[in-house]
mmCIF file of C-alpha atoms in Angstrom:
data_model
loop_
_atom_site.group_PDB
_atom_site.id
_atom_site.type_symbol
_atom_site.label_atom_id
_atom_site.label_comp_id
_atom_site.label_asym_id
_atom_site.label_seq_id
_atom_site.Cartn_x
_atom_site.Cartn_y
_atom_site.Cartn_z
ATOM 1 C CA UNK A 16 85.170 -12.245 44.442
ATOM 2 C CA UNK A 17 87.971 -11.962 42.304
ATOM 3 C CA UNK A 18 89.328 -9.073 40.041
ATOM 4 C CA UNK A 19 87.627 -10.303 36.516
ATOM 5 C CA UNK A 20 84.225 -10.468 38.954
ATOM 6 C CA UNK A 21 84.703 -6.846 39.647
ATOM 7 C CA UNK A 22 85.684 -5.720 35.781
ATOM 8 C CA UNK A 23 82.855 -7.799 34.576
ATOM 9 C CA UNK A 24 79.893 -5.538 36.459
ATOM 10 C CA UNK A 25 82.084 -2.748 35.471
ATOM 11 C CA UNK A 26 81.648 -3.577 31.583
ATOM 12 C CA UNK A 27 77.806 -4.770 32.103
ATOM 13 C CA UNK A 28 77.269 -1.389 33.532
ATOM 14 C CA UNK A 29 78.671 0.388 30.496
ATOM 15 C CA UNK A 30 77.335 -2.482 28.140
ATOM 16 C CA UNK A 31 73.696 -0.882 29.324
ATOM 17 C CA UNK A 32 74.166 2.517 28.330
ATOM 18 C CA UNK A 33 75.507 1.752 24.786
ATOM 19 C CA UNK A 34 73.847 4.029 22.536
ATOM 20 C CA UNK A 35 73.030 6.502 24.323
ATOM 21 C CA UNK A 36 76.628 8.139 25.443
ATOM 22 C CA UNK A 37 77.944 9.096 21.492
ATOM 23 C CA UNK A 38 80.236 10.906 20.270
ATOM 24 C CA UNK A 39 81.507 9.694 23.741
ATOM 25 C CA UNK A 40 82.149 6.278 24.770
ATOM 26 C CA UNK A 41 80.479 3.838 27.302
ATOM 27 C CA UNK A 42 82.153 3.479 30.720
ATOM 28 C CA UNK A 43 81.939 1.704 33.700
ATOM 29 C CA UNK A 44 83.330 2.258 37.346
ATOM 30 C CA UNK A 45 83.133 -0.203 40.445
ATOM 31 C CA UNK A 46 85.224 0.846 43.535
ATOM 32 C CA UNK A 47 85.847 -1.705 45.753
ATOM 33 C CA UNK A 48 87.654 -2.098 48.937
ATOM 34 C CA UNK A 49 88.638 -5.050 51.374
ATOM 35 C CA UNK A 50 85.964 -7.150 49.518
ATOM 36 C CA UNK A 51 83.394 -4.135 49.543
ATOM 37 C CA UNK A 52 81.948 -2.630 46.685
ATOM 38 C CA UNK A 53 81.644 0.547 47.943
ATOM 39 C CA UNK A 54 80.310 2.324 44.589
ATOM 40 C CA UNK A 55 79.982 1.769 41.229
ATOM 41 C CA UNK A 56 78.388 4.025 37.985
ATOM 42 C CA UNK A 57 78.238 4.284 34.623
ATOM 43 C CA UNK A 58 78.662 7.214 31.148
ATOM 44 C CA UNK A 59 75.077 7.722 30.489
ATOM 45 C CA UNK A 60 75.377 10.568 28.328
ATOM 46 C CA UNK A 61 77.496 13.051 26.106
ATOM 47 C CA UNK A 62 77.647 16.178 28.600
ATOM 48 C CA UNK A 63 76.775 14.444 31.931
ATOM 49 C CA UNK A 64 79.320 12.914 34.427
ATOM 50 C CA UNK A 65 81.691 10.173 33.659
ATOM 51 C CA UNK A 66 81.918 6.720 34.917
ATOM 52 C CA UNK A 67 84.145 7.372 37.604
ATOM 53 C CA UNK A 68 82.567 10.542 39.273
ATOM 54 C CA UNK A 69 79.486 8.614 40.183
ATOM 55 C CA UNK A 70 81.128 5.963 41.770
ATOM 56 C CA UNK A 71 83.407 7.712 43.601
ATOM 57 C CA UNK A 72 80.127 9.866 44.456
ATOM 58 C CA UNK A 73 78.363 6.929 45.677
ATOM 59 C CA UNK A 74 81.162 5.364 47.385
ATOM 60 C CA UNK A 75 81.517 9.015 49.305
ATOM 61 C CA UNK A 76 84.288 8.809 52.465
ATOM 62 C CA UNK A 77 85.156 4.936 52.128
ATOM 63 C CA UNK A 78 87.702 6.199 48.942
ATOM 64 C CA UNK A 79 90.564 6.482 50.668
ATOM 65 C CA UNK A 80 92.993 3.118 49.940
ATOM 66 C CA UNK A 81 90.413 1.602 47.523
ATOM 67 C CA UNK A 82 90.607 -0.091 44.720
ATOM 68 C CA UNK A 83 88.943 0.949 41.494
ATOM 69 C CA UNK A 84 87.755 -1.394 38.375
ATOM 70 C CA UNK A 85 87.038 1.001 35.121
ATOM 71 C CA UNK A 86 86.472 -0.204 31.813
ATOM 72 C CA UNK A 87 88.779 2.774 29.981
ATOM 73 C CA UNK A 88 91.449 5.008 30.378
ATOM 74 C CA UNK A 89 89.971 8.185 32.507
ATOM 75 C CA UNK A 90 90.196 10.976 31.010
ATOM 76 C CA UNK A 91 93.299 13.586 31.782
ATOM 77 C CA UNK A 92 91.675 16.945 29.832
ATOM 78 C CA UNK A 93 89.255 19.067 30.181
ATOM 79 C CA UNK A 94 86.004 18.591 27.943
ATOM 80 C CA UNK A 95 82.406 19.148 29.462
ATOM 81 C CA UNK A 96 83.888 18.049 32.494
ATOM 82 C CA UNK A 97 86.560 18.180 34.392
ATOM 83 C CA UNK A 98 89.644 15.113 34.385
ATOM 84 C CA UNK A 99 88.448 11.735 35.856
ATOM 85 C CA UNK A 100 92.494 11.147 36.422
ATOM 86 C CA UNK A 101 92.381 14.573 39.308
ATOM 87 C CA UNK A 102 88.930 13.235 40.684
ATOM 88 C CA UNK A 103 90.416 9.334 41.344
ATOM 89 C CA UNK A 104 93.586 10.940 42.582
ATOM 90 C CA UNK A 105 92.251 13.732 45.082
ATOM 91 C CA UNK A 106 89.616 10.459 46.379
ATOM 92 C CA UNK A 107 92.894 8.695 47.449
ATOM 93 C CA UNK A 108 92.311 5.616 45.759
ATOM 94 C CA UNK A 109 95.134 3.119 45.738
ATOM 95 C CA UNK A 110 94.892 1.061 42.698
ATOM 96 C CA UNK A 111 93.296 1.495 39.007
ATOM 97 C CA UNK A 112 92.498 -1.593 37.061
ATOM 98 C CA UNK A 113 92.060 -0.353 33.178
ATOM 99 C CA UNK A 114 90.723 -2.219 30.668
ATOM 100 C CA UNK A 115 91.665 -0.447 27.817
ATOM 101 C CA UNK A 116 93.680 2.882 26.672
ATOM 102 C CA UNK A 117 91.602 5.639 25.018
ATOM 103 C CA UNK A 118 92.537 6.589 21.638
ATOM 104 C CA UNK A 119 91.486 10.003 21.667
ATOM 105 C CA UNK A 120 94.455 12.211 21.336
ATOM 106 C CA UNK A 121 93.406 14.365 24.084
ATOM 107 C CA UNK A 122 93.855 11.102 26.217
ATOM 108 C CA UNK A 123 95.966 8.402 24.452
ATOM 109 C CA UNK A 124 97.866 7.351 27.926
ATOM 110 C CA UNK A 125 97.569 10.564 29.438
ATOM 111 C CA UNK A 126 95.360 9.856 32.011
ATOM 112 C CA UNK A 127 96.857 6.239 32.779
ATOM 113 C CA UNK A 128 100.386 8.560 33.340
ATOM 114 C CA UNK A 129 98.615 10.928 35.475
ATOM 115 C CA UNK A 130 97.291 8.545 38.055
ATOM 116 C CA UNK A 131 101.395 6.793 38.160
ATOM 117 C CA UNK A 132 102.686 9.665 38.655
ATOM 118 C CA UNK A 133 100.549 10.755 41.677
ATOM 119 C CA UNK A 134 101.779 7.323 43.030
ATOM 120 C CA UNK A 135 98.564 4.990 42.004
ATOM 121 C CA UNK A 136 99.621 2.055 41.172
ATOM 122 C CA UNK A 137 97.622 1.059 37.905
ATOM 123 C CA UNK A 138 97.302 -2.168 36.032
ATOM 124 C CA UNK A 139 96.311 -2.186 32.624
ATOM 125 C CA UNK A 140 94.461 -5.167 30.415
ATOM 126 C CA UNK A 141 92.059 -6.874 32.545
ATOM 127 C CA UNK A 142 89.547 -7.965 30.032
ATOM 128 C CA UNK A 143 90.926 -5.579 27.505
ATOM 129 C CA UNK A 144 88.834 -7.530 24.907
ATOM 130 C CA UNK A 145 85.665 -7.109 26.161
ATOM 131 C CA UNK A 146 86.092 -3.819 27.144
ATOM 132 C CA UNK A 147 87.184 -3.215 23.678
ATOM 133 C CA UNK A 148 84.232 -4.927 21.789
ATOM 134 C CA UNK A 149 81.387 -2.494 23.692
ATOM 135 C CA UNK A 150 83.454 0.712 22.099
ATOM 136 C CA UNK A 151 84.490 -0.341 19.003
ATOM 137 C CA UNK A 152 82.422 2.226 17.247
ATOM 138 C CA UNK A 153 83.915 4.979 19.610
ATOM 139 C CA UNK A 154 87.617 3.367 18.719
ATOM 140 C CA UNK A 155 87.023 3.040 15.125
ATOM 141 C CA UNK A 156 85.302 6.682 14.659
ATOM 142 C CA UNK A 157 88.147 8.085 16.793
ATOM 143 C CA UNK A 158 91.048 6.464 14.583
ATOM 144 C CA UNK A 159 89.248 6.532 11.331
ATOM 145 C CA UNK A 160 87.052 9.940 11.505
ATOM 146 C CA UNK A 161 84.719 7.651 9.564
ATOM 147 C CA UNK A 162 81.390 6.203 10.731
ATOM 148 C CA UNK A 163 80.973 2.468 11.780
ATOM 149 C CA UNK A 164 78.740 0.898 9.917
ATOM 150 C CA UNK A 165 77.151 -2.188 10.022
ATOM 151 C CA UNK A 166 74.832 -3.730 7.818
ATOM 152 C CA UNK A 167 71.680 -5.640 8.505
ATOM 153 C CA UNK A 168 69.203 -8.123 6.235
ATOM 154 C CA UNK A 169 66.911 -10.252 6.705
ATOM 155 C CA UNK A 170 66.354 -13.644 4.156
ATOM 156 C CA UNK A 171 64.890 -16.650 3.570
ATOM 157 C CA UNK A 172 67.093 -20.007 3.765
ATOM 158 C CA UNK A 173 67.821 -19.731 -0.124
ATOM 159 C CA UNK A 174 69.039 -16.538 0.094
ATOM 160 C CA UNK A 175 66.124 -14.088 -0.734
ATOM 161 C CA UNK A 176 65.492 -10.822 0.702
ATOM 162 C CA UNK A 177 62.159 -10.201 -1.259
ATOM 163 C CA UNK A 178 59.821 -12.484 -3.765
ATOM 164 C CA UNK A 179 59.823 -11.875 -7.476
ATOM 165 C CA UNK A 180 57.059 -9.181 -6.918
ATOM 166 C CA UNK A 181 58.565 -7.348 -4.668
ATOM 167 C CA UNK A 182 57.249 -8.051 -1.258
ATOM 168 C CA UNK A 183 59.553 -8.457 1.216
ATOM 169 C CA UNK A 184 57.145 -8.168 4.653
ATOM 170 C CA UNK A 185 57.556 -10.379 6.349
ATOM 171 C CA UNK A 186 60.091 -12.390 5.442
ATOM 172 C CA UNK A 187 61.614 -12.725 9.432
ATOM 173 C CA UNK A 188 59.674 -12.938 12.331
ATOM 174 C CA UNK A 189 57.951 -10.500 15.053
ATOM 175 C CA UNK A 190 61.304 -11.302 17.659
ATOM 176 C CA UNK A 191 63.919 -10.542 15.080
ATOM 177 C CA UNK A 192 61.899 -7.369 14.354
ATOM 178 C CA UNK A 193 61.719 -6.287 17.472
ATOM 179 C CA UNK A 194 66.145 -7.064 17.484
ATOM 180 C CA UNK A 195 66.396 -4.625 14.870
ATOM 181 C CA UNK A 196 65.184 -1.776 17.351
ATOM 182 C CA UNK A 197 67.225 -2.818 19.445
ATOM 183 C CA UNK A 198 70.390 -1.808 16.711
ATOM 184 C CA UNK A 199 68.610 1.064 15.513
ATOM 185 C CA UNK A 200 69.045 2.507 19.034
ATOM 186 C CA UNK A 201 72.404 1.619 19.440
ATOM 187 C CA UNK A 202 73.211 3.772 16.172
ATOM 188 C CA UNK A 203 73.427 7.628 15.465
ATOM 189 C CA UNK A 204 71.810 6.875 12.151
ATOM 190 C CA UNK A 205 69.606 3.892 10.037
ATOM 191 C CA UNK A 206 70.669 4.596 6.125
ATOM 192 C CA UNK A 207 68.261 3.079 3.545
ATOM 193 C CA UNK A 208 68.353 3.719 -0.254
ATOM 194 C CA UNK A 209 65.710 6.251 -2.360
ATOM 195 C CA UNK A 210 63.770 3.174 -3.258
ATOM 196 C CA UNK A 211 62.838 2.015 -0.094
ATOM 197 C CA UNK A 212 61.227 5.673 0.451
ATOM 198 C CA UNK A 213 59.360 5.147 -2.612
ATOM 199 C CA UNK A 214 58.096 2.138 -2.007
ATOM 200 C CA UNK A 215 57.577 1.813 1.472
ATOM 201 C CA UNK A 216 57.181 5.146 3.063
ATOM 202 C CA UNK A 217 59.398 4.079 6.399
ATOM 203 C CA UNK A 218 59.066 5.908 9.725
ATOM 204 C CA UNK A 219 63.079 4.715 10.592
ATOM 205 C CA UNK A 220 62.257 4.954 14.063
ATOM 206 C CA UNK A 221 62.893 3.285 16.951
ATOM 207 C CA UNK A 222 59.757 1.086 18.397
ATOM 208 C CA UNK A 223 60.882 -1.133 21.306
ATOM 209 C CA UNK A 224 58.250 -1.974 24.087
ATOM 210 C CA UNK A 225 60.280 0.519 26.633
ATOM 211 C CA UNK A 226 60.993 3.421 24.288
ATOM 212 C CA UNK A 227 64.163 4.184 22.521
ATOM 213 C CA UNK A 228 66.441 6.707 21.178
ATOM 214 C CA UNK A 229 65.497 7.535 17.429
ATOM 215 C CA UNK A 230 68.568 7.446 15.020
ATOM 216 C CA UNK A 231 69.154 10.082 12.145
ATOM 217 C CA UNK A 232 67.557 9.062 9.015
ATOM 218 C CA UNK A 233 70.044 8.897 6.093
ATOM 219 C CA UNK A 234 68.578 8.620 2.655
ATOM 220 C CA UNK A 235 70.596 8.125 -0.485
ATOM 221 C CA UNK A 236 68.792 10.334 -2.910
ATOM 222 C CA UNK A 237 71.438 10.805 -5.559
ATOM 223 C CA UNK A 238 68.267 12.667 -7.816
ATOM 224 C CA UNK A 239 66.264 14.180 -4.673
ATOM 225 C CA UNK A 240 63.113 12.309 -5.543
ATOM 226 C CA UNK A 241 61.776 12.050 -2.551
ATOM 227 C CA UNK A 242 58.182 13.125 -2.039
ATOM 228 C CA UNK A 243 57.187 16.562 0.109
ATOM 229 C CA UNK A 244 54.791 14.377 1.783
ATOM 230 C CA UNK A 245 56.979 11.231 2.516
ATOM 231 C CA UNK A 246 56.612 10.480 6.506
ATOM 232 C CA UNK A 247 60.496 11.041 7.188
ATOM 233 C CA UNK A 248 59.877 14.728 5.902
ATOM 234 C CA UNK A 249 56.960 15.420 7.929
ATOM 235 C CA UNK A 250 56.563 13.281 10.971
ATOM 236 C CA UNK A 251 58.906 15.044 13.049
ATOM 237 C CA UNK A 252 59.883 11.852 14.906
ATOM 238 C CA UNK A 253 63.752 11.984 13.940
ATOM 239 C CA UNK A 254 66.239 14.343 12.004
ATOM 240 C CA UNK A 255 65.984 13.789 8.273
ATOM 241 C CA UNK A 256 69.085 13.768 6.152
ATOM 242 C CA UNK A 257 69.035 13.108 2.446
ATOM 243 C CA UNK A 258 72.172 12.391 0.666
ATOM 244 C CA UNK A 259 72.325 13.855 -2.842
ATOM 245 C CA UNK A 260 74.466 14.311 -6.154
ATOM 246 C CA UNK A 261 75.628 17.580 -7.561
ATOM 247 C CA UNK A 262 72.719 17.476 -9.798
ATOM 248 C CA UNK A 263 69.222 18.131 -8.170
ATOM 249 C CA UNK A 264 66.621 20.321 -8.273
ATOM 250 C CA UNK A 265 67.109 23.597 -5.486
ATOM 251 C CA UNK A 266 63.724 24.639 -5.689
ATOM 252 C CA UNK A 267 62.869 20.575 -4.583
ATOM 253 C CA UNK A 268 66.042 20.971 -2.000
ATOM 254 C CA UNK A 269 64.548 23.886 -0.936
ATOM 255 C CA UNK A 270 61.319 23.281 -0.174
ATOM 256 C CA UNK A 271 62.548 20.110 1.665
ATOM 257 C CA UNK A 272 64.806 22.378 3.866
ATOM 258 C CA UNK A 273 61.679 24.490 4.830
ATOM 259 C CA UNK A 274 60.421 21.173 6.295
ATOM 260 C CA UNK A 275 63.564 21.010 8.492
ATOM 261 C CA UNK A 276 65.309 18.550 6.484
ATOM 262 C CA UNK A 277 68.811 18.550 5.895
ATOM 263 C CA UNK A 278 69.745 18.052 2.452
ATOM 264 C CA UNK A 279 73.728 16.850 1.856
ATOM 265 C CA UNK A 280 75.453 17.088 -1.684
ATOM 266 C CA UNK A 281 78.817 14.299 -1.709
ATOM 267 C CA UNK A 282 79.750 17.144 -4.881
ATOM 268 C CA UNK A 283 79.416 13.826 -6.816
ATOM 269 C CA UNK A 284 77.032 13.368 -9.651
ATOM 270 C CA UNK A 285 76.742 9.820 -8.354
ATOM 271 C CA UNK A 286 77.195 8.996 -4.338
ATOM 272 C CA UNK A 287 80.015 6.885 -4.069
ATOM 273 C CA UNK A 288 80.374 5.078 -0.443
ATOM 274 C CA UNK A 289 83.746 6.414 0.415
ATOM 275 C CA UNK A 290 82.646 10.116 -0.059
ATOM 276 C CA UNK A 291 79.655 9.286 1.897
ATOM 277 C CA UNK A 292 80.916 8.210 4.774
ATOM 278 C CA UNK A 293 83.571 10.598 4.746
ATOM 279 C CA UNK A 294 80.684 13.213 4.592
ATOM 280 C CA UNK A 295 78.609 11.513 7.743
ATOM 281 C CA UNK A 296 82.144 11.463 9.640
ATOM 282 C CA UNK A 297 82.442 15.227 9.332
ATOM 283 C CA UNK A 298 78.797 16.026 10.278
ATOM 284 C CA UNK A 299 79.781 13.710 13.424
ATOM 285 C CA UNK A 300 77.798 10.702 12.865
ATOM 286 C CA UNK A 301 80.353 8.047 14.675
ATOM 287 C CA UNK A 302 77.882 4.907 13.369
ATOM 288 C CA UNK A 303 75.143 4.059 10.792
ATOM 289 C CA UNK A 304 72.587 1.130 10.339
ATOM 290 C CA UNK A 305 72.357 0.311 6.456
ATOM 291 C CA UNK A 306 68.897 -1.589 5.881
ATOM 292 C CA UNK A 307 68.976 -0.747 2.347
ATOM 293 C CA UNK A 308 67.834 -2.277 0.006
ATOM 294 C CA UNK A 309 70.092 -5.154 -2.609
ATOM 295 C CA UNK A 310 71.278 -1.808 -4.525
ATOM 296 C CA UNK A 311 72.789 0.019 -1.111
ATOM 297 C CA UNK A 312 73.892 -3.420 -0.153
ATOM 298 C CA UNK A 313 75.973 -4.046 -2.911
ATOM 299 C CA UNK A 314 77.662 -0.918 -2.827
ATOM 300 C CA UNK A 315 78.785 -1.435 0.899
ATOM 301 C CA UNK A 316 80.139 -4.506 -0.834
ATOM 302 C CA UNK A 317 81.915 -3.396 -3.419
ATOM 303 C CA UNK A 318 83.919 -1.022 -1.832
ATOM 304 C CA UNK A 319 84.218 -3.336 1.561
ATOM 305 C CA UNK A 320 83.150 -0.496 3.241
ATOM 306 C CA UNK A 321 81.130 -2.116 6.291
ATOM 307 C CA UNK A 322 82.515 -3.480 9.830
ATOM 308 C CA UNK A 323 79.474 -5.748 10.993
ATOM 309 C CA UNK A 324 77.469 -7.864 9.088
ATOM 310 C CA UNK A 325 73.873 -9.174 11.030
ATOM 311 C CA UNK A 326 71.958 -11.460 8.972
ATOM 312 C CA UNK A 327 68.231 -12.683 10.217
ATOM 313 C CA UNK A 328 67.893 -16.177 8.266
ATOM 314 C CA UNK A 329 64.322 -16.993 8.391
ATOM 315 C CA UNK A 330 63.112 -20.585 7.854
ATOM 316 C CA UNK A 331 61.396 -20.035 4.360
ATOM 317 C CA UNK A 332 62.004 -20.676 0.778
ATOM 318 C CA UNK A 333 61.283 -18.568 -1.735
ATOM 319 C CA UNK A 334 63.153 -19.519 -4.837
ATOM 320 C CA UNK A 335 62.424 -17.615 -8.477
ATOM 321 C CA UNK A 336 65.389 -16.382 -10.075
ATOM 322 C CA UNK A 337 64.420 -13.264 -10.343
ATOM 323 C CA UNK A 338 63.984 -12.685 -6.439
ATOM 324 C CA UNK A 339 66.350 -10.526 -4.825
ATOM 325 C CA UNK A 340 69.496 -11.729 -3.151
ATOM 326 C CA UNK A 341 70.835 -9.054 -0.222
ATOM 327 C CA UNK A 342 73.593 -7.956 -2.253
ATOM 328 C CA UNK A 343 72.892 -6.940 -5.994
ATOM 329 C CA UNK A 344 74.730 -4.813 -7.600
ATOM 330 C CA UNK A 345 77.771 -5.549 -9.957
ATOM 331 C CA UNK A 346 79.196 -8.120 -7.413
ATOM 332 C CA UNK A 347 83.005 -9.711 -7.178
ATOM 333 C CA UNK A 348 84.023 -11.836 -9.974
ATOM 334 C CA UNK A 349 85.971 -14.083 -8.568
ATOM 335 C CA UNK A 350 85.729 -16.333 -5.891
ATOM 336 C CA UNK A 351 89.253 -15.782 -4.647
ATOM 337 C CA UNK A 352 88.665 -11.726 -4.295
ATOM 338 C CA UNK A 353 85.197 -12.505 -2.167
ATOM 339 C CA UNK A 354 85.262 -10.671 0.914
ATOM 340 C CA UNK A 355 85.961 -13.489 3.853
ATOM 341 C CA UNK A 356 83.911 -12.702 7.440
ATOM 342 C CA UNK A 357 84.779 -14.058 10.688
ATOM 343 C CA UNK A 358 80.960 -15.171 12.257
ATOM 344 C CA UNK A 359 80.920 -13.662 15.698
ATOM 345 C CA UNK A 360 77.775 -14.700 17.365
ATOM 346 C CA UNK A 361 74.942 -17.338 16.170
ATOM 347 C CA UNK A 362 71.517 -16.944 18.084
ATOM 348 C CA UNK A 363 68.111 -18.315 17.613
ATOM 349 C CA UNK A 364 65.677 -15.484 17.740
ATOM 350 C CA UNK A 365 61.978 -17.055 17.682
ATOM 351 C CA UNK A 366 62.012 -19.141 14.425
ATOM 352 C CA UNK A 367 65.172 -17.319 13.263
ATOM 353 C CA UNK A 368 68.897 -17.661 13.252
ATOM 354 C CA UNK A 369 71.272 -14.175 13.740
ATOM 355 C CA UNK A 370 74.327 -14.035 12.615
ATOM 356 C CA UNK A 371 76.721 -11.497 13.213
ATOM 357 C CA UNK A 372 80.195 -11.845 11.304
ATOM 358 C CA UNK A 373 82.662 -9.123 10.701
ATOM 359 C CA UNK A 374 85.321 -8.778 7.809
ATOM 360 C CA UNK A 375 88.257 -10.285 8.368
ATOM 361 C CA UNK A 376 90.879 -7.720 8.587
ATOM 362 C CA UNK A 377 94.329 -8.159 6.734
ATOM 363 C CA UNK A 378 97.102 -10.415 9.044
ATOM 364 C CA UNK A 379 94.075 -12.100 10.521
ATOM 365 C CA UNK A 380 93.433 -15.970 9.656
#
């Protein structure tokens, strides 16, 4: 086996745990030596040993002149834990292939320096790209302080998200359902709109046929109208945070706080999306799944604030011109300012097609 061989089960091992590591980021560690894989481990969660300590754990004695295959940067500071950088160089490994550099101030090339200057001989970029993709909400929250957020609908081939009465279950099918859950764990938080309270009364949880982590729920409740006895104030299942304006009722907020809810004011009278996220960012949310509604949509839109786009395209028509499109709102008037996404993946899920596209950023083609 080769050197990508040995990167590649060191990203699938950290590809597994996404989700469940944040604020941190996902790692993975294979040690190898004279064709051996003598241990190998991944981040499993905020708190608990890195990548690297349980491979070099597993691996034991056998350390000394190995190689070692980790997906990012280890760490030179001390957080929870102690420095990755003084565990590989005290196990007398030889060699560090790194993916990718850490962006984290407390790191940013630190660690990389550390292990060349205890005489490791460390070569950066193997498969820097698709060590990159699996963090890019850990990158982006660490350069931005501002949540990643990606948004997800589901609509029939003309373009409808709900018929002109309303009803919108189900327009995809039981295996693109079941894909959502999937997201929904890999997120701190699923965001929806007042409405969709209103009508729906949503658990937001997390139901996949093995468990799941449940996200935050984030509702945008510029006029705190929703109900005492709504499921996401009650249930217990998840934290509850409702977004608000400057302008609400404090007995209502209140009385919602009583019920361990966590009531948020942007200081706005209306929630714009910039000071929203801004506000998530500081209470450490590092990503958020939007399955609002055409409204919360169309806001994301308008201020291009969203880095992932999945659409579920079910094989359905609808029609009615009064049906809802995924993005309502007051839309872009001309075609040449229309936001332009790169498609990133295009899978058949059951009777439905997922695409995943991201904006195109500026310099890009």
């Amino acid at each position: 086996m080769n050197d990508r061989t040995y990167m590649t089960m060191a990203i699938n091992l950290a590809k597994a745990a996404i989700g469940q590591t944040s604020p941190n980021p996902v790692v993975g560690a294979v040690i190898v030596k004279n064709n051996e894989i003598l241990g190998m481990g991944a981040h499993l969660k905020a708190g608990e040993p890195h990548a690297e300590v349980h491979a070099i754990r597993m691996a034991g004695d056998k350390t000394n002149g190995a190689t070692m295959y980790v997906t990012l940067e280890p760490c030179s500071h001390h957080g929870k834990t102690p420095p990755c950088a003084d565990l590989v160089i005290q196990s007398g490994i030889k060699k560090v292939f790194v993916a990718t550099t850490d962006p984290n101030p407390l790191v940013a090339g630190q660690g990389i320096e550390k292990l060349k200057k205890a005489g490791i001989e460390v070569e950066l970029g193997l498969m820097h790209q698709e060590a990159a993709e699996i963090n890019k909400i850990f990158f982006h929250y660490i350069r931005t302080g501002l949540p990643y957020v990606t948004l997800k609908t589901a609509m029939s081939l003309d373009g409808k998200m709900a018929t002109v009465s309303g009803e919108s279950q189900w327009i995809s099918g039981a295996e693109s359902r079941e894909d959502v859950h999937t997201y929904r764990h890999q997120h701190d938080a699923i965001l929806v709109g007042i409405n969709t309270v209103l009508k729906d009364d949503p658990s937001l949880t997390t139901r996949l046929s093995n468990g799941g982590k449940n996200p935050v729920r984030v509702i945008l409740d510029t006029n705190l109208k929703t109900p005492l006895q709504a499921k996401i104030v009650n249930d217990e299942q998840a934290p509850s945070w409702i977004i608000t304006g400057s302008n609400v009722d404090e007995q209502k907020q209140k009385e919602l706080q009583e019920k361990g809810v966590k009531v948020l004011s942007t200081g706005e009278s209306t929630i714009t999306i910039h000071s929203l996220l801004r506000l998530l960012g500081e209470h450490g949310l590092t990503s958020i799944y939007v399955e609002g509604g055409s409204e919360v949509h169309g806001s994301f839109l308008l201020e291009k604030a969203f880095q992932q786009l999945i659409v579920y395209l079910a094989p359905k028509l609808i029609g009615g011109k009064g049906a809802p499109t995924s993005f309502g709102g007051e839309g872009i008037s001309s075609i040449s300012e229309a936001l332009a996404l790169n498609i990133k993946d295009i899978t058949k899920i059951g009777r439905d097609i997922r695409i995943i596209a991201e904006p195109i950023k500026e310099g890009e083609e």
